[in-house]
Structure formats: C-alpha cells, structure tokens
Amino acid sequence: MTERTSLRHLPHSDLFRQGDVFVLFGELFGRGYANGLIDEARKAGMTIVGITVGRRDDDGRLRELSAEEHAEAETKLGGRIINVPMMAGFDLDAPEGEQNPTELLAGLTLKNWQEEQLDWDKVEACRQVGVQRFTASAAIVMNEIDKLVPDGANVFFAHTMAGGIPRVKAFLAIANRIYKGAGERFMSSRALLDSDLGKLILMNFDEVTANTLHHLIHASTAIRERAERTGGQVRYTAYGYHGTEILIDGQYQWQTYTNYTQGYAKMRLESVAEAAWAKGISATVYNCPEIRTNSSDLFVGVELSLFPLLKALKKEGGGAWAQQQWDICQSLLEDGVSLDSLLERIEAYNNDATSASFRNFEAWPMDNTPALAEVMINTSHDMTKLHKERKELITDHLSSLVLEGTGPLMFHATAEKIAAVVWLNHDIIARQLNAIHAQ
Ligand SMILES: NC(=O)c1ccc[n+]([C@@H]2O[C@H](COP(=O)([O-])OP(=O)(O)OC[C@H]3O[C@@H](n4cnc5c(N)ncnc54)[C@H](O)[C@@H]3O)[C@@H](O)[C@H]2O)c1
C-alpha cells in the first residue's frame, strides 16, 4: 500500500442504537484502545458482548476463566463474556506427543540464538494445530453470540487482538536489547528477523494480529447474513498501526516508531480488511497513533510522538479545555522545567537527521540502527527524567486523550463505511477532542 486514506472530517453518522450488539474480539485492559470504542457503544445503549483469550495453567494447558475471573471480566466489560478460550497463536501448540515451538526454542541462549535452526515442518504442524484450535473455538463462540443478536439488529465487531511474543527466556533478553538497548546494549532488529527465531516470531504475529480478523469475519458469516437478511447492518473494525501524522515544524508529517517488528503483521491485517471490503463486507482497519498501553510499554521511545498532540490541540481550535491539558502536563514536570522547553526538545529530536531519515513510508517497517537507538532511547529517558514521578507521565495523560478521541471517530466513521484502511492522525484526534470538550 502506498496511498493513505486519512480521516479528515468529524463523522456523525448514527447507525448503532439500543438493541444493537457490540462484540469485542479481544480482552479489555485498563489503558487499552478498546476502551474508547466501548464507551461509545455504552453511550449508544448497545448490548455489549466479549470473549476471553483464556488462561494458562502452570503446566501450560489453556483453560477457560474460573467463575471468579469470569465475573470480574464481565463487570469490567459491562457485558456478557463467552467463556471459551480464544488465545491465538501457536507458540504453545503441537500435535499430540510433539514439542511445541516454545519447547523447540528452549535451548536458545544469548550466545547461540542467531545460529539455532528450526525444523520448519514441525513448526508448520504446530501452526496448523493452533489455527485449528482457534477456529474451532471461534465457531463455538460465534454460535453463542448468534443467540444474543435479535433479528434486524446491527452488529459492530471490534477486533483488538495483537501480540504473539513467545515466552522463551532468551527472547525476553533479546527483546530488551532490541527495543530498549542503546550503545553497548544495542541489538539489531535485522539480526532478529534474519534468524529462525525471528521468522517464527513473525509467523506467530501474523496469526495473532492479522489472521484472527480473517477468522472473525469467517466465523461470523451466519450472524452477518442473518442480520443483513433481516434489515440489520454489520461492521468490523480492527486497530492497525502504520505510522501517524503528527505536528513537526508546524505541519502534520507522517512519522513512525522504529523498529516496529509487528509491522508486517499489521500490513497483513490491512490486506485482510481489503479482501473483505472487496467482497462487500465492511471491515476497516484504523491505523491509530502510538500510545502507552500494556502492549506498547516494551517499546521505549514509542511514546515520543505523543508530545506534539499538545500543539495539535491548540492548532485545531482548542480553547480553555486545550489550555487545561497544557496546564495538567506542565504540573507533571519537575519544578523549574517548562513544558515549552520539553516540546522544543521533541521538535529538535524530530528534526535530528537520524530520526528524520526514518520518515520513509515506502520503506516501512525499517530496521533499527545504533544511531537511531542512541537518539530515540536517550531522548525517551531524558523526557522521563523531567517528570516529578516516573509513574505519572505526560505521555500517560496524552495516551488517555488519544484513546478518548479515537472512540467516537471509529464508532461514527464505521457507520459511514469509508474505506478498508483509514489513518487517524493527530489532526483529527485533536479536533474530535476539542469538539467533545467544547460541549
Ligand atoms: N498502543 C499503541 O501504540 C497502538 C497503536 C496503534 C494500534 N494499536 C493496536 O491496538 C490494539 C489494542 O492494543 P493496545 O495497545 O490497546 O493494548 P492492549 O494490551 O489493551 O490490547 C491487546 C489486545 O490483544 C489481545 N491479545 C494479546 N495476545 C493475544 C493472543 N495471543 N491471542 C488473542 N488475543 C491476544 C488482548 O486480549 C487485548 O485485547 C492492538 O491491535 C494494537 O496493535 C496499538
């Protein structure tokens, strides 16, 4: 994909209402993107339904939620959760009596991981077991959800699944170096991708992050067909990432976090939506800005692009509420540190020749380099140090704002059926936030 469709208007279409059904395909975490959509679904009075990925026993067996876990998850979601484990990926799957990929990788060490080779026939057999398990569970889950969808109701399926990092001890150390290491601790993302370990990880990302959208669309065919036959409409959304336009030098410019190893899976996710769209199914991947969540905390520096949102809030007509956000952010900084000076540092970081050379959409997702790690990771640490508390960061506050803005944008734009892949950049998020808070 070389062209970007960005949302440039505030969508207002109201399709979903009381009696319609909102299905969250993934679990809900406190800081996760899905909260923005769920808030809108609640406001519209929709019936909310969720799934669980299940839990692993100590021996690795995948199980459903206990009664207590189930009740807790339902309270958090504010809706019913179908208790069938929907963990995607195949890192812990294997044909009966065979080793699973995590076991196949058990001998990896920080010394040998680049040379270790995998038996790809064995890996493929494990992948097939994982896919079989997931699609079988999806069929059971969709059968249950079907019973909760009245004739004529509209259905909103929100896919939020992403992940697939296998729990291999050596990899956790490697990941720490690739995503957090600068100077002597730097490690090349290309070295990972060229290794068998890296190839396996990319396969697992594809399964969790991308192919699950295909399985969701396929498994819900009966629901979709019945809804459409009885006067309802069905929409699918998924959260993508493919860089974001943020304010640099006073203009919205596309930039990205590097190295976004999951980028290949996110492009596959886009093609799943495009294939569905071509068949007349309304599936949209919304490429969303970088925010700090349980899933993104590993990537040091991913949060740097959030700071210019403050400038976007003002540029997009922000009034008293926008100023309040500046004041809140200023209050999180050490005494004597001005927010303006921090924003100048970020501007300088974005204009640094090294960071600027990664603003190459066609080459995405690019490999990391020692020079990038040096400037990005060090800037990230420096920004954190300017705060009073490490646990109360400006980027936490701005993440919650981005999440709040994406909710109504995705909810109403989805009713409009815009395209299979849509970027939500800082301009439209700032405009949406200003519009919400002007009321
Ligand atoms: N955080 C960001 O900067 C950012 C930016 C753009 C897009 N996104 C996307 O937004 C979506 C939600 O992520 P988030 O950052 O809000 O974090 P999150 O941790 O709240 O959500 C991650 C989701 O993935 C699911 N998941 C994880 N492993 C899984 C597995 N093996 N099988 C099935 N499901 C699994 C979880 O249940 C959860 O619903 C993801 O698709 C993510 O890639 C995030």
CSV table of N, CA, C and O in Angstrom, one decimal, residues 25 50 69 146 175 248 285 297 370 380 388:
chain,number,residue,atom,x,y,z
A,25,PHE,N,-13.7,-8.4,20.3
A,25,PHE,CA,-12.9,-9.6,19.9
A,25,PHE,C,-11.5,-9.4,20.4
A,25,PHE,O,-10.5,-9.0,19.7
A,50,GLY,N,-18.4,-9.9,25.0
A,50,GLY,CA,-17.0,-10.1,24.9
A,50,GLY,C,-16.5,-11.5,24.8
A,50,GLY,O,-17.4,-12.4,24.9
A,69,GLU,N,-12.9,-15.3,37.9
A,69,GLU,CA,-12.3,-14.5,36.8
A,69,GLU,C,-13.4,-14.0,35.8
A,69,GLU,O,-13.3,-12.9,35.3
A,146,ASP,N,-24.5,-15.5,18.3
A,146,ASP,CA,-25.7,-15.5,17.4
A,146,ASP,C,-27.0,-15.5,18.1
A,146,ASP,O,-27.9,-14.8,17.8
A,175,ALA,N,14.7,-9.1,23.3
A,175,ALA,CA,13.7,-8.1,23.1
A,175,ALA,C,14.1,-6.8,23.9
A,175,ALA,O,14.0,-5.7,23.5
A,248,ILE,N,5.2,18.4,13.1
A,248,ILE,CA,6.6,18.6,13.1
A,248,ILE,C,6.8,19.9,12.3
A,248,ILE,O,6.3,20.0,11.2
A,285,VAL,N,-9.7,-1.3,9.0
A,285,VAL,CA,-8.5,-1.2,9.9
A,285,VAL,C,-8.3,0.3,10.1
A,285,VAL,O,-8.0,1.0,9.2
A,297,ASP,N,4.3,-0.8,26.2
A,297,ASP,CA,5.3,-0.3,27.2
A,297,ASP,C,6.7,-0.9,26.9
A,297,ASP,O,7.7,-0.2,27.3
A,370,PRO,N,22.1,1.6,15.3
A,370,PRO,CA,22.7,2.1,16.6
A,370,PRO,C,22.4,3.6,16.7
A,370,PRO,O,22.1,4.1,17.8
A,380,SER,N,14.0,9.5,25.1
A,380,SER,CA,12.9,8.9,25.9
A,380,SER,C,13.3,9.0,27.4
A,380,SER,O,12.5,9.4,28.2
A,388,LYS,N,8.1,14.8,37.7
A,388,LYS,CA,8.2,14.6,39.2
A,388,LYS,C,8.2,13.2,39.5
A,388,LYS,O,8.9,12.7,40.4
